[in-house]
Amino acid sequence: AVDGLRGAMTAYLGAGAQAAIPFFCWGLARGLRQLGDAAGARAALAQGLESAKATGETYLVAELLILCADLEPSDDAALTMLEQARQVAVEQGAAVLALRAALTAMRRRPLGPSHTERDEQAWLVLEGQAPSPADPLWASDALVDATRALGLASAAGNAIS
């Protein structure tokens, strides 16, 4: 599947197309990561972020940054990427994606007793292991809590409602 996606991307780019390159790069990076090719995954993510910046096609930037953070060996660098992903998602009105970035950061930097049952439940929902709560604002509320737990109280007020 990875070789097929690489071939399709090469042909697509060779034809001069630019649309959806961040999406293709995200998919390629996920596949490469599953195959254990972290360097190849990082290269695909860098290409996706570069394409998003060049074309203004930013809908997938937060996803790209979250995956970059997953592949980053440095906790500090990963946490910076996750905060960038959270901010981008908030700006785009993507509460669930912002929540995933915040909860991923919490897992990267364990917070001890401030880690609430609500955060764990939200993670299970995001992973498809629990049903989504009936409250339409569950993700926004969980994002405020997670943001506060990360010590980003000033940014918590910017959460999506």
mmCIF file of C-alpha atoms in Angstrom:
data_model
loop_
_atom_site.group_PDB
_atom_site.id
_atom_site.type_symbol
_atom_site.label_atom_id
_atom_site.label_comp_id
_atom_site.label_asym_id
_atom_site.label_seq_id
_atom_site.Cartn_x
_atom_site.Cartn_y
_atom_site.Cartn_z
ATOM 1 C CA ALA A 1 0.000 0.000 0.000
ATOM 2 C CA VAL A 2 2.858 2.397 0.823
ATOM 3 C CA ASP A 3 4.569 1.748 -2.513
ATOM 4 C CA GLY A 4 1.253 2.275 -4.293
ATOM 5 C CA LEU A 5 0.698 5.583 -2.520
ATOM 6 C CA ARG A 6 4.246 6.714 -3.319
ATOM 7 C CA GLY A 7 3.722 5.841 -6.974
ATOM 8 C CA ALA A 8 0.394 7.631 -7.097
ATOM 9 C CA MET A 9 1.896 10.718 -5.443
ATOM 10 C CA THR A 10 4.822 10.756 -7.864
ATOM 11 C CA ALA A 11 2.475 10.557 -10.857
ATOM 12 C CA TYR A 12 0.137 13.137 -9.330
ATOM 13 C CA LEU A 13 2.947 15.603 -8.658
ATOM 14 C CA GLY A 14 4.505 14.848 -12.042
ATOM 15 C CA ALA A 15 1.262 15.925 -13.676
ATOM 16 C CA GLY A 16 1.570 19.270 -11.886
ATOM 17 C CA ALA A 17 -1.190 18.683 -9.349
ATOM 18 C CA GLN A 18 -0.862 20.285 -5.911
ATOM 19 C CA ALA A 19 -4.265 19.775 -4.249
ATOM 20 C CA ALA A 20 -4.480 17.367 -1.303
ATOM 21 C CA ILE A 21 -0.713 16.818 -1.039
ATOM 22 C CA PRO A 22 -0.823 17.277 2.765
ATOM 23 C CA PHE A 23 -3.433 14.517 2.940
ATOM 24 C CA PHE A 24 -1.388 12.156 0.775
ATOM 25 C CA CYS A 25 1.721 12.891 2.833
ATOM 26 C CA TRP A 26 -0.167 12.246 6.070
ATOM 27 C CA GLY A 27 -1.370 8.873 4.785
ATOM 28 C CA LEU A 28 2.089 7.974 3.514
ATOM 29 C CA ALA A 29 3.663 8.955 6.847
ATOM 30 C CA ARG A 30 1.185 6.791 8.757
ATOM 31 C CA GLY A 31 1.983 3.830 6.543
ATOM 32 C CA LEU A 32 5.722 4.351 6.813
ATOM 33 C CA ARG A 33 5.461 4.624 10.596
ATOM 34 C CA GLN A 34 3.596 1.326 10.732
ATOM 35 C CA LEU A 35 6.382 -0.228 8.672
ATOM 36 C CA GLY A 36 8.973 1.109 11.117
ATOM 37 C CA ASP A 37 10.404 3.698 8.725
ATOM 38 C CA ALA A 38 10.420 6.719 11.050
ATOM 39 C CA ALA A 39 12.845 8.679 8.859
ATOM 40 C CA GLY A 40 10.660 8.166 5.799
ATOM 41 C CA ALA A 41 7.579 9.139 7.800
ATOM 42 C CA ARG A 42 9.275 12.332 9.008
ATOM 43 C CA ALA A 43 10.252 13.200 5.428
ATOM 44 C CA ALA A 44 6.665 12.691 4.243
ATOM 45 C CA LEU A 45 5.375 14.881 7.078
ATOM 46 C CA ALA A 46 7.900 17.610 6.273
ATOM 47 C CA GLN A 47 6.716 17.530 2.647
ATOM 48 C CA GLY A 48 3.086 17.725 3.785
ATOM 49 C CA LEU A 49 3.740 20.699 6.057
ATOM 50 C CA GLU A 50 5.753 22.444 3.331
ATOM 51 C CA SER A 51 2.940 21.875 0.834
ATOM 52 C CA ALA A 52 0.318 23.167 3.281
ATOM 53 C CA LYS A 53 2.351 26.320 3.840
ATOM 54 C CA ALA A 54 2.972 26.858 0.116
ATOM 55 C CA THR A 55 -0.607 26.271 -0.998
ATOM 56 C CA GLY A 56 -2.536 27.553 2.017
ATOM 57 C CA GLU A 57 -4.203 24.146 2.261
ATOM 58 C CA THR A 58 -4.035 24.081 6.047
ATOM 59 C CA TYR A 59 -6.938 21.817 6.985
ATOM 60 C CA LEU A 60 -4.559 18.953 7.851
ATOM 61 C CA VAL A 61 -1.731 20.878 9.546
ATOM 62 C CA ALA A 62 -2.817 19.871 13.059
ATOM 63 C CA GLU A 63 -2.933 16.185 12.063
ATOM 64 C CA LEU A 64 0.512 16.459 10.486
ATOM 65 C CA LEU A 65 1.920 18.083 13.619
ATOM 66 C CA ILE A 66 0.408 15.444 15.919
ATOM 67 C CA LEU A 67 1.996 12.699 13.852
ATOM 68 C CA CYS A 68 5.308 14.608 13.780
ATOM 69 C CA ALA A 69 5.171 14.743 17.579
ATOM 70 C CA ASP A 70 4.500 11.001 17.763
ATOM 71 C CA LEU A 71 7.709 10.417 15.806
ATOM 72 C CA GLU A 72 9.797 12.990 17.699
ATOM 73 C CA PRO A 73 12.269 11.526 20.214
ATOM 74 C CA SER A 74 12.644 14.803 22.144
ATOM 75 C CA ASP A 75 9.823 15.385 24.623
ATOM 76 C CA ASP A 76 10.343 19.149 24.517
ATOM 77 C CA ALA A 77 10.160 19.295 20.727
ATOM 78 C CA ALA A 78 7.148 16.967 20.681
ATOM 79 C CA LEU A 79 5.310 19.069 23.255
ATOM 80 C CA THR A 80 5.979 22.197 21.189
ATOM 81 C CA MET A 81 4.520 20.499 18.101
ATOM 82 C CA LEU A 82 1.489 19.324 20.049
ATOM 83 C CA GLU A 83 0.846 22.833 21.351
ATOM 84 C CA GLN A 84 1.105 24.154 17.786
ATOM 85 C CA ALA A 85 -1.343 21.452 16.671
ATOM 86 C CA ARG A 86 -3.736 22.369 19.480
ATOM 87 C CA GLN A 87 -3.600 26.059 18.551
ATOM 88 C CA VAL A 88 -4.170 25.376 14.850
ATOM 89 C CA ALA A 89 -7.111 23.095 15.627
ATOM 90 C CA VAL A 90 -8.661 25.696 17.951
ATOM 91 C CA GLU A 91 -8.264 28.372 15.244
ATOM 92 C CA GLN A 92 -9.984 26.045 12.773
ATOM 93 C CA GLY A 93 -12.839 25.263 15.167
ATOM 94 C CA ALA A 94 -11.828 21.601 15.401
ATOM 95 C CA ALA A 95 -12.480 20.890 19.087
ATOM 96 C CA VAL A 96 -12.013 17.126 18.842
ATOM 97 C CA LEU A 97 -8.684 17.508 17.053
ATOM 98 C CA ALA A 98 -7.518 20.147 19.545
ATOM 99 C CA LEU A 99 -8.514 17.780 22.338
ATOM 100 C CA ARG A 100 -6.507 14.964 20.768
ATOM 101 C CA ALA A 101 -3.440 17.204 20.591
ATOM 102 C CA ALA A 102 -3.863 18.215 24.249
ATOM 103 C CA LEU A 103 -4.445 14.660 25.472
ATOM 104 C CA THR A 104 -1.482 13.407 23.444
ATOM 105 C CA ALA A 105 0.652 16.064 25.135
ATOM 106 C CA MET A 106 -0.639 14.913 28.521
ATOM 107 C CA ARG A 107 0.415 11.356 27.681
ATOM 108 C CA ARG A 108 3.811 12.593 26.555
ATOM 109 C CA ARG A 109 4.267 14.550 29.780
ATOM 110 C CA PRO A 110 2.454 12.649 32.540
ATOM 111 C CA LEU A 111 0.791 15.047 34.940
ATOM 112 C CA GLY A 112 0.212 12.766 37.917
ATOM 113 C CA PRO A 113 -2.890 13.409 40.029
ATOM 114 C CA SER A 114 -4.141 16.283 37.841
ATOM 115 C CA HIS A 115 -4.887 13.707 35.147
ATOM 116 C CA THR A 116 -8.640 13.283 35.531
ATOM 117 C CA GLU A 117 -11.059 10.481 34.806
ATOM 118 C CA ARG A 118 -12.654 12.821 32.264
ATOM 119 C CA ASP A 119 -9.363 12.956 30.335
ATOM 120 C CA GLU A 120 -9.200 9.172 30.282
ATOM 121 C CA GLN A 121 -12.809 8.928 29.112
ATOM 122 C CA ALA A 122 -12.167 11.509 26.385
ATOM 123 C CA TRP A 123 -9.143 9.514 25.196
ATOM 124 C CA LEU A 124 -11.260 6.348 24.981
ATOM 125 C CA VAL A 125 -13.852 8.216 22.903
ATOM 126 C CA LEU A 126 -11.165 9.578 20.557
ATOM 127 C CA GLU A 127 -9.729 6.073 20.149
ATOM 128 C CA GLY A 128 -13.177 4.655 19.319
ATOM 129 C CA GLN A 129 -13.188 2.539 22.482
ATOM 130 C CA ALA A 130 -16.138 4.325 24.116
ATOM 131 C CA PRO A 131 -19.268 5.974 22.736
ATOM 132 C CA SER A 132 -19.303 9.691 22.187
ATOM 133 C CA PRO A 133 -21.117 11.536 24.989
ATOM 134 C CA ALA A 134 -24.574 12.904 24.244
ATOM 135 C CA ASP A 135 -23.536 16.438 25.225
ATOM 136 C CA PRO A 136 -22.582 18.224 21.976
ATOM 137 C CA LEU A 137 -20.008 20.305 23.871
ATOM 138 C CA TRP A 138 -18.228 17.340 25.503
ATOM 139 C CA ALA A 139 -15.063 17.839 23.438
ATOM 140 C CA SER A 140 -14.903 21.573 24.131
ATOM 141 C CA ASP A 141 -15.406 21.018 27.865
ATOM 142 C CA ALA A 142 -12.787 18.251 27.945
ATOM 143 C CA LEU A 143 -10.421 20.500 25.977
ATOM 144 C CA VAL A 144 -10.722 23.253 28.578
ATOM 145 C CA ASP A 145 -9.891 20.746 31.331
ATOM 146 C CA ALA A 146 -6.967 19.222 29.429
ATOM 147 C CA THR A 147 -5.602 22.631 28.513
ATOM 148 C CA ARG A 148 -5.707 23.724 32.132
ATOM 149 C CA ALA A 149 -4.029 20.499 33.225
ATOM 150 C CA LEU A 150 -1.206 21.209 30.800
ATOM 151 C CA GLY A 151 -0.648 24.543 32.482
ATOM 152 C CA LEU A 152 -1.933 26.532 29.558
ATOM 153 C CA ALA A 153 -4.565 28.380 31.576
ATOM 154 C CA SER A 154 -4.319 31.508 29.455
ATOM 155 C CA ALA A 155 -5.049 29.468 26.337
ATOM 156 C CA ALA A 156 -7.902 27.581 28.031
ATOM 157 C CA GLY A 157 -10.124 30.602 27.555
ATOM 158 C CA ASN A 158 -9.578 30.266 23.808
ATOM 159 C CA ALA A 159 -11.126 26.806 23.729
ATOM 160 C CA ILE A 160 -13.906 26.157 21.283
ATOM 161 C CA SER A 161 -17.484 26.408 22.492
#
